[in-house]
Amino acid sequence: MNLFQIVFVPLCTIAALNNLWRLRRGQTSWLAGLFWFVVWTAGAVAIAYPPITSLAARTFGITRGSDFVLYLVTLGLLFFLRVFYNRYRRLENMVTQLAREIAISEAVEGPRART
Amino acid sequence: MATSSDTNLPQSCFVVVPAFNEAPRIGRTLESLLQVARSVVVVDDGSADNTAEVALQYPVWVLRHPVNLGQGAAIQTGITFALRQGAEYVATFDADGQHDPGDLAKMLEQLHQAGVDYVLGSRFLGRAAGIPISRKLMLKAAVWYTRLMSGIRVTDTHNGIRLMTRRGAERIHITMNRMEHASEILDQIARSGLRFIEVPVTIRYSEASLAKGQKTSAAFRMGVKIIAERVMR
């Protein structure tokens, strides 16, 4: 085992187990708990036994396991970036709309304003 | 103070003035604006100074955002308010005094003559007194950028003086709160299928307006936000 594996295999395992613990205590939803358990476990396995990523990659027609992991991570990040951008914009629009309605409902006329 | 005899714009023409920390300048701007306009809506965008209090000394409507949202949000608030008040025409006009109120009357005349729904002011068809070369280059780059992104051919993309009919104003829904709104408006004009013209206007740059204006870094951020909005939505 190299230094990277010595450090990160236990870390990923602890993260996976911690996730199970949170799931058991009802601190996370079943979907989120399952998702993160699979992610951390897959990370631990892939770091402990790197050839398994190449095995998985070849089933998708990709030669190198590291390329396969890179594609998955990139696609995942892009997906979440888009999800969170849209959520942020919706929230921003809601705050703006709220501020707008407050401003309009509290509109004040200066002296001799005519409409 | 304006009287009905020296006003050039009808009462149904609402002039929206977005203002953020403009207390030292808003009074002078409103004084000159009220020489031609009868219905003025100042939208104080969460100013930290007494912009709203100064504006309230004049015969205008004053609306206050509880927090600072950005010029785009302030303009949309003003447009929404004007439409609810029954406006037939809506104009936008910057609070820092860089525009000539006399241009608004000319714009209304040209709106009628050309039979269009939007009249956009262009400093490059008119006069941009005291414009620094860096600002000029930045604005020219914005023209090409807008042409590329929106497909709309204009000579000035970030000019705060505009006039639109009620029908035109109803098609404008600004969602980009900050300075990107200028590009968003052009985008929506292009998509509205309604006609527009550009007319020459005068912009007078002062130290204050230049200090509050867009820096090159802000323009870059604005470009990135516009791309993000198109790619991520």
mmCIF file of C-alpha atoms in Angstrom:
data_model
loop_
_atom_site.group_PDB
_atom_site.id
_atom_site.type_symbol
_atom_site.label_atom_id
_atom_site.label_comp_id
_atom_site.label_asym_id
_atom_site.label_seq_id
_atom_site.Cartn_x
_atom_site.Cartn_y
_atom_site.Cartn_z
ATOM 1 C CA MET A 1 0.000 0.000 0.000
ATOM 2 C CA ASN A 2 1.305 3.473 -0.846
ATOM 3 C CA LEU A 3 0.953 6.600 1.295
ATOM 4 C CA PHE A 4 -2.111 7.863 -0.614
ATOM 5 C CA GLN A 5 -3.917 4.571 -0.040
ATOM 6 C CA ILE A 6 -2.899 4.504 3.632
ATOM 7 C CA VAL A 7 -4.416 7.945 4.170
ATOM 8 C CA PHE A 8 -7.468 7.933 1.909
ATOM 9 C CA VAL A 9 -8.835 4.392 2.174
ATOM 10 C CA PRO A 10 -9.504 4.806 5.932
ATOM 11 C CA LEU A 11 -10.859 8.324 5.373
ATOM 12 C CA CYS A 12 -13.348 7.149 2.724
ATOM 13 C CA THR A 13 -14.308 4.169 4.889
ATOM 14 C CA ILE A 14 -14.925 6.426 7.888
ATOM 15 C CA ALA A 15 -17.008 8.763 5.704
ATOM 16 C CA ALA A 16 -19.092 5.816 4.434
ATOM 17 C CA LEU A 17 -19.613 4.459 7.971
ATOM 18 C CA ASN A 18 -20.403 7.926 9.330
ATOM 19 C CA ASN A 19 -23.012 8.234 6.641
ATOM 20 C CA LEU A 20 -24.582 4.936 7.693
ATOM 21 C CA TRP A 21 -24.552 6.157 11.317
ATOM 22 C CA ARG A 22 -26.321 9.409 10.328
ATOM 23 C CA LEU A 23 -28.852 7.409 8.316
ATOM 24 C CA ARG A 24 -29.569 5.173 11.304
ATOM 25 C CA ARG A 25 -30.087 8.215 13.556
ATOM 26 C CA GLY A 26 -32.437 9.736 11.008
ATOM 27 C CA GLN A 27 -30.143 12.706 10.336
ATOM 28 C CA THR A 28 -30.242 12.182 6.569
ATOM 29 C CA SER A 29 -32.800 10.947 4.050
ATOM 30 C CA TRP A 30 -32.680 7.397 2.662
ATOM 31 C CA LEU A 31 -31.851 8.659 -0.827
ATOM 32 C CA ALA A 32 -29.024 10.943 0.321
ATOM 33 C CA GLY A 33 -27.737 8.302 2.755
ATOM 34 C CA LEU A 34 -27.638 5.613 0.080
ATOM 35 C CA PHE A 35 -26.086 7.943 -2.506
ATOM 36 C CA TRP A 36 -23.230 9.093 -0.273
ATOM 37 C CA PHE A 37 -22.643 5.585 1.115
ATOM 38 C CA VAL A 38 -22.200 4.301 -2.459
ATOM 39 C CA VAL A 39 -19.936 7.251 -3.370
ATOM 40 C CA TRP A 40 -17.612 6.861 -0.363
ATOM 41 C CA THR A 41 -17.516 3.071 -0.606
ATOM 42 C CA ALA A 42 -16.751 3.231 -4.331
ATOM 43 C CA GLY A 43 -14.000 5.763 -3.542
ATOM 44 C CA ALA A 44 -12.471 3.492 -0.890
ATOM 45 C CA VAL A 45 -12.579 0.457 -3.186
ATOM 46 C CA ALA A 46 -11.183 2.366 -6.176
ATOM 47 C CA ILE A 47 -8.282 3.739 -4.121
ATOM 48 C CA ALA A 48 -7.537 0.416 -2.438
ATOM 49 C CA TYR A 49 -7.702 -1.544 -5.684
ATOM 50 C CA PRO A 50 -7.156 0.833 -8.681
ATOM 51 C CA PRO A 51 -7.438 -1.854 -11.429
ATOM 52 C CA ILE A 52 -11.153 -2.103 -10.624
ATOM 53 C CA THR A 53 -11.703 1.324 -12.206
ATOM 54 C CA SER A 54 -10.128 0.063 -15.439
ATOM 55 C CA LEU A 55 -12.412 -2.943 -15.279
ATOM 56 C CA ALA A 56 -15.433 -0.664 -14.976
ATOM 57 C CA ALA A 57 -14.029 1.677 -17.650
ATOM 58 C CA ARG A 58 -13.616 -1.133 -20.184
ATOM 59 C CA THR A 59 -17.299 -2.054 -19.887
ATOM 60 C CA PHE A 60 -18.028 1.469 -21.167
ATOM 61 C CA GLY A 61 -15.382 1.283 -23.878
ATOM 62 C CA ILE A 62 -12.870 3.526 -22.075
ATOM 63 C CA THR A 63 -9.331 2.202 -21.784
ATOM 64 C CA ARG A 64 -8.009 3.891 -18.647
ATOM 65 C CA GLY A 65 -9.776 3.737 -15.301
ATOM 66 C CA SER A 66 -8.549 7.199 -14.308
ATOM 67 C CA ASP A 67 -10.149 8.681 -17.438
ATOM 68 C CA PHE A 68 -13.407 6.980 -16.532
ATOM 69 C CA VAL A 69 -13.319 8.461 -13.017
ATOM 70 C CA LEU A 70 -12.448 11.897 -14.422
ATOM 71 C CA TYR A 71 -15.396 11.820 -16.846
ATOM 72 C CA LEU A 72 -17.781 10.763 -14.087
ATOM 73 C CA VAL A 73 -16.583 13.484 -11.702
ATOM 74 C CA THR A 74 -16.688 16.183 -14.399
ATOM 75 C CA LEU A 75 -20.204 15.251 -15.502
ATOM 76 C CA GLY A 76 -21.361 15.068 -11.886
ATOM 77 C CA LEU A 77 -19.915 18.487 -11.062
ATOM 78 C CA LEU A 78 -21.450 20.075 -14.165
ATOM 79 C CA PHE A 79 -24.821 18.593 -13.284
ATOM 80 C CA PHE A 80 -24.715 19.898 -9.724
ATOM 81 C CA LEU A 81 -23.358 23.273 -10.858
ATOM 82 C CA ARG A 82 -26.382 23.709 -13.102
ATOM 83 C CA VAL A 83 -28.812 22.532 -10.428
ATOM 84 C CA PHE A 84 -27.397 24.938 -7.849
ATOM 85 C CA TYR A 85 -27.122 27.858 -10.286
ATOM 86 C CA ASN A 86 -30.802 27.534 -11.128
ATOM 87 C CA ARG A 87 -31.732 27.184 -7.477
ATOM 88 C CA TYR A 88 -29.683 30.312 -6.672
ATOM 89 C CA ARG A 89 -31.354 32.269 -9.487
ATOM 90 C CA ARG A 90 -34.835 31.207 -8.377
ATOM 91 C CA LEU A 91 -34.048 32.287 -4.831
ATOM 92 C CA GLU A 92 -32.624 35.607 -6.065
ATOM 93 C CA ASN A 93 -35.763 36.222 -8.128
ATOM 94 C CA MET A 94 -37.982 35.453 -5.149
ATOM 95 C CA VAL A 95 -36.106 37.911 -2.920
ATOM 96 C CA THR A 96 -36.233 40.536 -5.680
ATOM 97 C CA GLN A 97 -39.950 40.014 -6.199
ATOM 98 C CA LEU A 98 -40.562 40.337 -2.467
ATOM 99 C CA ALA A 99 -38.506 43.539 -2.232
ATOM 100 C CA ARG A 100 -40.300 44.887 -5.317
ATOM 101 C CA GLU A 101 -43.770 44.315 -3.903
ATOM 102 C CA ILE A 102 -42.745 45.924 -0.594
ATOM 103 C CA ALA A 103 -41.358 48.936 -2.472
ATOM 104 C CA ILE A 104 -44.492 49.305 -4.597
ATOM 105 C CA SER A 105 -46.900 48.873 -1.689
ATOM 106 C CA GLU A 106 -45.024 51.525 0.302
ATOM 107 C CA ALA A 107 -44.645 54.018 -2.560
ATOM 108 C CA VAL A 108 -44.697 57.604 -1.335
ATOM 109 C CA GLU A 109 -45.518 60.786 -3.225
ATOM 110 C CA GLY A 110 -43.508 63.924 -2.842
ATOM 111 C CA PRO A 111 -45.326 67.262 -2.561
ATOM 112 C CA ARG A 112 -47.721 68.021 -5.444
ATOM 113 C CA ALA A 113 -46.993 64.709 -7.225
ATOM 114 C CA ARG A 114 -49.538 64.138 -9.929
ATOM 115 C CA THR A 115 -50.318 60.863 -11.699
ATOM 116 C CA MET B 1 -40.815 73.486 -10.228
ATOM 117 C CA ALA B 2 -42.484 72.148 -13.339
ATOM 118 C CA THR B 3 -45.850 73.458 -14.438
ATOM 119 C CA SER B 4 -48.163 72.082 -17.076
ATOM 120 C CA SER B 5 -47.174 74.859 -19.467
ATOM 121 C CA ASP B 6 -43.477 74.047 -19.590
ATOM 122 C CA THR B 7 -43.716 70.269 -19.593
ATOM 123 C CA ASN B 8 -43.068 68.389 -22.797
ATOM 124 C CA LEU B 9 -43.999 64.864 -21.795
ATOM 125 C CA PRO B 10 -47.601 63.848 -21.132
ATOM 126 C CA GLN B 11 -48.641 62.782 -17.645
ATOM 127 C CA SER B 12 -49.040 59.222 -18.925
ATOM 128 C CA CYS B 13 -45.293 59.099 -19.658
ATOM 129 C CA PHE B 14 -43.602 57.805 -16.528
ATOM 130 C CA VAL B 15 -39.878 58.379 -16.163
ATOM 131 C CA VAL B 16 -38.174 55.745 -14.002
ATOM 132 C CA VAL B 17 -35.043 56.943 -12.205
ATOM 133 C CA PRO B 18 -33.093 54.149 -10.468
ATOM 134 C CA ALA B 19 -30.939 55.605 -7.701
ATOM 135 C CA PHE B 20 -28.336 54.172 -5.371
ATOM 136 C CA ASN B 21 -26.464 56.485 -3.013
ATOM 137 C CA GLU B 22 -27.262 59.490 -5.191
ATOM 138 C CA ALA B 23 -28.161 61.982 -2.446
ATOM 139 C CA PRO B 24 -25.607 64.610 -3.616
ATOM 140 C CA ARG B 25 -26.827 64.484 -7.253
ATOM 141 C CA ILE B 26 -30.485 63.379 -7.305
ATOM 142 C CA GLY B 27 -31.870 66.823 -6.437
ATOM 143 C CA ARG B 28 -30.258 68.537 -9.408
ATOM 144 C CA THR B 29 -31.230 65.655 -11.704
ATOM 145 C CA LEU B 30 -34.874 65.837 -10.613
ATOM 146 C CA GLU B 31 -34.973 69.613 -10.951
ATOM 147 C CA SER B 32 -33.944 69.416 -14.598
ATOM 148 C CA LEU B 33 -36.041 66.307 -15.286
ATOM 149 C CA LEU B 34 -39.188 67.941 -13.890
ATOM 150 C CA GLN B 35 -38.825 70.674 -16.483
ATOM 151 C CA VAL B 36 -40.005 68.146 -19.080
ATOM 152 C CA ALA B 37 -41.593 65.266 -17.169
ATOM 153 C CA ARG B 38 -44.720 65.232 -15.012
ATOM 154 C CA SER B 39 -44.697 61.640 -13.790
ATOM 155 C CA VAL B 40 -41.361 60.678 -12.291
ATOM 156 C CA VAL B 41 -40.698 57.512 -10.298
ATOM 157 C CA VAL B 42 -37.513 57.403 -8.252
ATOM 158 C CA VAL B 43 -36.564 53.890 -7.146
ATOM 159 C CA ASP B 44 -34.140 54.095 -4.243
ATOM 160 C CA ASP B 45 -32.235 50.828 -4.443
ATOM 161 C CA GLY B 46 -31.477 50.404 -0.749
ATOM 162 C CA SER B 47 -29.236 53.459 -0.501
ATOM 163 C CA ALA B 48 -27.138 53.951 2.614
ATOM 164 C CA ASP B 49 -27.475 57.731 2.294
ATOM 165 C CA ASN B 50 -30.614 59.911 2.260
ATOM 166 C CA THR B 51 -31.345 59.595 -1.467
ATOM 167 C CA ALA B 52 -35.042 58.888 -0.815
ATOM 168 C CA GLU B 53 -35.433 61.836 1.566
ATOM 169 C CA VAL B 54 -33.882 64.210 -0.956
ATOM 170 C CA ALA B 55 -36.098 62.842 -3.752
ATOM 171 C CA LEU B 56 -39.192 63.263 -1.574
ATOM 172 C CA GLN B 57 -38.681 67.017 -1.579
ATOM 173 C CA TYR B 58 -39.778 66.985 -5.231
ATOM 174 C CA PRO B 59 -43.141 66.151 -6.825
ATOM 175 C CA VAL B 60 -42.207 62.587 -7.673
ATOM 176 C CA TRP B 61 -43.083 59.057 -6.603
ATOM 177 C CA VAL B 62 -40.444 57.462 -4.387
ATOM 178 C CA LEU B 63 -40.145 53.704 -4.009
ATOM 179 C CA ARG B 64 -37.569 52.109 -1.726
ATOM 180 C CA HIS B 65 -36.035 48.669 -2.013
ATOM 181 C CA PRO B 66 -35.455 47.378 1.540
ATOM 182 C CA VAL B 67 -32.048 46.075 0.401
ATOM 183 C CA ASN B 68 -29.700 46.908 -2.455
ATOM 184 C CA LEU B 69 -30.606 44.677 -5.399
ATOM 185 C CA GLY B 70 -29.028 46.398 -8.380
ATOM 186 C CA GLN B 71 -29.960 48.819 -11.122
ATOM 187 C CA GLY B 72 -31.745 46.188 -13.202
ATOM 188 C CA ALA B 73 -34.037 45.297 -10.306
ATOM 189 C CA ALA B 74 -34.694 48.982 -9.603
ATOM 190 C CA ILE B 75 -35.649 49.663 -13.221
ATOM 191 C CA GLN B 76 -38.024 46.684 -13.290
ATOM 192 C CA THR B 77 -39.618 47.873 -10.030
ATOM 193 C CA GLY B 78 -40.163 51.288 -11.592
ATOM 194 C CA ILE B 79 -41.583 49.819 -14.805
ATOM 195 C CA THR B 80 -43.966 47.537 -12.870
ATOM 196 C CA PHE B 81 -45.123 50.472 -10.739
ATOM 197 C CA ALA B 82 -45.598 52.726 -13.772
ATOM 198 C CA LEU B 83 -47.657 50.091 -15.593
ATOM 199 C CA ARG B 84 -49.859 49.598 -12.526
ATOM 200 C CA GLN B 85 -50.377 53.363 -12.444
ATOM 201 C CA GLY B 86 -51.657 53.203 -16.018
ATOM 202 C CA ALA B 87 -48.596 54.531 -17.840
ATOM 203 C CA GLU B 88 -48.881 54.761 -21.623
ATOM 204 C CA TYR B 89 -45.151 55.340 -22.018
ATOM 205 C CA VAL B 90 -42.260 54.421 -19.754
ATOM 206 C CA ALA B 91 -38.808 55.966 -19.902
ATOM 207 C CA THR B 92 -35.644 55.171 -17.962
ATOM 208 C CA PHE B 93 -33.239 57.898 -16.918
ATOM 209 C CA ASP B 94 -30.071 57.688 -14.823
ATOM 210 C CA ALA B 95 -29.972 59.539 -11.500
ATOM 211 C CA ASP B 96 -26.436 60.896 -11.774
ATOM 212 C CA GLY B 97 -27.325 63.747 -14.088
ATOM 213 C CA GLN B 98 -25.428 62.508 -17.121
ATOM 214 C CA HIS B 99 -28.514 62.579 -19.378
ATOM 215 C CA ASP B 100 -30.169 65.578 -20.970
ATOM 216 C CA PRO B 101 -33.908 65.608 -20.077
ATOM 217 C CA GLY B 102 -34.585 67.422 -23.347
ATOM 218 C CA ASP B 103 -33.687 64.190 -25.162
ATOM 219 C CA LEU B 104 -36.770 62.492 -23.687
ATOM 220 C CA ALA B 105 -39.175 64.832 -25.471
ATOM 221 C CA LYS B 106 -37.333 64.276 -28.745
ATOM 222 C CA MET B 107 -37.443 60.522 -28.170
ATOM 223 C CA LEU B 108 -41.213 60.588 -27.661
ATOM 224 C CA GLU B 109 -41.627 62.555 -30.844
ATOM 225 C CA GLN B 110 -39.497 60.058 -32.758
ATOM 226 C CA LEU B 111 -41.354 57.143 -31.216
ATOM 227 C CA HIS B 112 -44.562 58.523 -32.709
ATOM 228 C CA GLN B 113 -43.003 59.423 -36.036
ATOM 229 C CA ALA B 114 -41.362 56.040 -36.545
ATOM 230 C CA GLY B 115 -44.280 54.065 -35.093
ATOM 231 C CA VAL B 116 -42.024 51.891 -32.967
ATOM 232 C CA ASP B 117 -42.326 50.513 -29.427
ATOM 233 C CA TYR B 118 -38.807 51.247 -28.213
ATOM 234 C CA VAL B 119 -36.568 54.259 -28.642
ATOM 235 C CA LEU B 120 -33.023 53.700 -27.412
ATOM 236 C CA GLY B 121 -30.614 56.527 -26.760
ATOM 237 C CA SER B 122 -27.195 56.293 -28.352
ATOM 238 C CA ARG B 123 -24.279 58.423 -27.236
ATOM 239 C CA PHE B 124 -22.324 57.312 -30.286
ATOM 240 C CA LEU B 125 -24.944 58.715 -32.657
ATOM 241 C CA GLY B 126 -25.122 61.801 -30.479
ATOM 242 C CA ARG B 127 -22.588 63.339 -28.148
ATOM 243 C CA ALA B 128 -20.574 61.846 -25.313
ATOM 244 C CA ALA B 129 -18.926 64.851 -23.731
ATOM 245 C CA GLY B 130 -15.821 64.000 -21.743
ATOM 246 C CA ILE B 131 -15.897 60.258 -22.357
ATOM 247 C CA PRO B 132 -12.538 58.677 -21.509
ATOM 248 C CA ILE B 133 -10.978 56.563 -24.249
ATOM 249 C CA SER B 134 -10.976 53.451 -22.016
ATOM 250 C CA ARG B 135 -14.736 53.800 -21.441
ATOM 251 C CA LYS B 136 -15.293 54.305 -25.158
ATOM 252 C CA LEU B 137 -13.364 51.156 -26.027
ATOM 253 C CA MET B 138 -15.214 49.167 -23.373
ATOM 254 C CA LEU B 139 -18.592 50.318 -24.692
ATOM 255 C CA LYS B 140 -17.599 49.539 -28.272
ATOM 256 C CA ALA B 141 -16.575 46.036 -27.174
ATOM 257 C CA ALA B 142 -19.976 45.686 -25.467
ATOM 258 C CA VAL B 143 -21.681 46.613 -28.750
ATOM 259 C CA TRP B 144 -19.926 43.771 -30.562
ATOM 260 C CA TYR B 145 -20.516 41.383 -27.688
ATOM 261 C CA THR B 146 -24.251 42.164 -27.719
ATOM 262 C CA ARG B 147 -24.356 41.784 -31.485
ATOM 263 C CA LEU B 148 -22.827 38.344 -31.092
ATOM 264 C CA MET B 149 -24.958 37.217 -28.138
ATOM 265 C CA SER B 150 -28.348 38.774 -28.947
ATOM 266 C CA GLY B 151 -28.093 39.342 -32.664
ATOM 267 C CA ILE B 152 -29.354 42.903 -32.180
ATOM 268 C CA ARG B 153 -27.589 45.668 -34.085
ATOM 269 C CA VAL B 154 -27.259 48.756 -31.943
ATOM 270 C CA THR B 155 -24.543 51.356 -31.595
ATOM 271 C CA ASP B 156 -24.770 51.771 -27.812
ATOM 272 C CA THR B 157 -25.673 48.935 -25.464
ATOM 273 C CA HIS B 158 -25.415 50.415 -21.991
ATOM 274 C CA ASN B 159 -27.169 53.713 -22.259
ATOM 275 C CA GLY B 160 -29.571 54.431 -19.401
ATOM 276 C CA ILE B 161 -31.952 56.627 -21.395
ATOM 277 C CA ARG B 162 -34.722 54.663 -23.121
ATOM 278 C CA LEU B 163 -38.363 55.203 -23.941
ATOM 279 C CA MET B 164 -40.985 52.557 -24.616
ATOM 280 C CA THR B 165 -44.675 52.251 -25.200
ATOM 281 C CA ARG B 166 -46.871 50.449 -22.691
ATOM 282 C CA ARG B 167 -46.909 47.449 -25.034
ATOM 283 C CA GLY B 168 -43.125 47.496 -25.147
ATOM 284 C CA ALA B 169 -42.780 47.870 -21.369
ATOM 285 C CA GLU B 170 -45.105 44.911 -20.810
ATOM 286 C CA ARG B 171 -42.682 42.710 -22.767
ATOM 287 C CA ILE B 172 -39.739 43.672 -20.564
ATOM 288 C CA HIS B 173 -39.121 41.369 -17.590
ATOM 289 C CA ILE B 174 -35.696 42.109 -16.170
ATOM 290 C CA THR B 175 -34.389 39.166 -14.153
ATOM 291 C CA MET B 176 -30.717 40.123 -14.083
ATOM 292 C CA ASN B 177 -30.575 42.511 -11.171
ATOM 293 C CA ARG B 178 -27.258 44.209 -11.725
ATOM 294 C CA MET B 179 -25.690 45.928 -14.718
ATOM 295 C CA GLU B 180 -26.298 42.939 -17.002
ATOM 296 C CA HIS B 181 -29.874 44.176 -17.313
ATOM 297 C CA ALA B 182 -28.876 46.475 -20.196
ATOM 298 C CA SER B 183 -27.975 43.461 -22.325
ATOM 299 C CA GLU B 184 -31.035 41.571 -21.087
ATOM 300 C CA ILE B 185 -33.331 44.412 -22.156
ATOM 301 C CA LEU B 186 -31.821 44.388 -25.652
ATOM 302 C CA ASP B 187 -32.199 40.633 -25.747
ATOM 303 C CA GLN B 188 -35.872 40.904 -24.821
ATOM 304 C CA ILE B 189 -36.431 43.680 -27.351
ATOM 305 C CA ALA B 190 -34.902 41.456 -30.033
ATOM 306 C CA ARG B 191 -37.146 38.557 -29.019
ATOM 307 C CA SER B 192 -40.296 40.655 -28.573
ATOM 308 C CA GLY B 193 -40.721 41.057 -32.297
ATOM 309 C CA LEU B 194 -41.490 44.740 -31.674
ATOM 310 C CA ARG B 195 -39.688 47.494 -33.538
ATOM 311 C CA PHE B 196 -37.089 49.843 -32.120
ATOM 312 C CA ILE B 197 -34.999 52.756 -33.261
ATOM 313 C CA GLU B 198 -31.868 54.363 -31.896
ATOM 314 C CA VAL B 199 -31.684 58.104 -31.616
ATOM 315 C CA PRO B 200 -28.788 60.427 -30.825
ATOM 316 C CA VAL B 201 -28.598 61.578 -27.205
ATOM 317 C CA THR B 202 -26.135 63.556 -25.164
ATOM 318 C CA ILE B 203 -24.228 62.079 -22.249
ATOM 319 C CA ARG B 204 -22.219 64.382 -20.025
ATOM 320 C CA TYR B 205 -19.525 62.636 -18.063
ATOM 321 C CA SER B 206 -18.581 64.110 -14.740
ATOM 322 C CA GLU B 207 -16.114 62.906 -12.127
ATOM 323 C CA ALA B 208 -18.998 61.543 -10.097
ATOM 324 C CA SER B 209 -20.604 59.639 -12.962
ATOM 325 C CA LEU B 210 -17.254 58.208 -13.990
ATOM 326 C CA ALA B 211 -16.527 57.136 -10.425
ATOM 327 C CA LYS B 212 -19.870 55.338 -10.225
ATOM 328 C CA GLY B 213 -19.672 53.934 -13.748
ATOM 329 C CA GLN B 214 -18.583 50.497 -14.788
ATOM 330 C CA LYS B 215 -14.955 49.534 -14.407
ATOM 331 C CA THR B 216 -13.271 47.195 -16.886
ATOM 332 C CA SER B 217 -13.207 44.389 -14.300
ATOM 333 C CA ALA B 218 -16.947 44.876 -13.701
ATOM 334 C CA ALA B 219 -17.559 44.725 -17.445
ATOM 335 C CA PHE B 220 -15.661 41.445 -17.602
ATOM 336 C CA ARG B 221 -17.716 40.003 -14.725
ATOM 337 C CA MET B 222 -20.849 41.176 -16.493
ATOM 338 C CA GLY B 223 -19.828 39.303 -19.653
ATOM 339 C CA VAL B 224 -19.213 36.139 -17.643
ATOM 340 C CA LYS B 225 -22.627 36.448 -15.935
ATOM 341 C CA ILE B 226 -24.391 36.855 -19.268
ATOM 342 C CA ILE B 227 -22.702 33.738 -20.631
ATOM 343 C CA ALA B 228 -23.481 31.820 -17.414
ATOM 344 C CA GLU B 229 -27.131 32.834 -17.665
ATOM 345 C CA ARG B 230 -27.332 31.497 -21.193
ATOM 346 C CA VAL B 231 -25.418 28.295 -20.564
ATOM 347 C CA MET B 232 -26.785 27.319 -17.165
ATOM 348 C CA ARG B 233 -30.509 28.057 -17.517
#
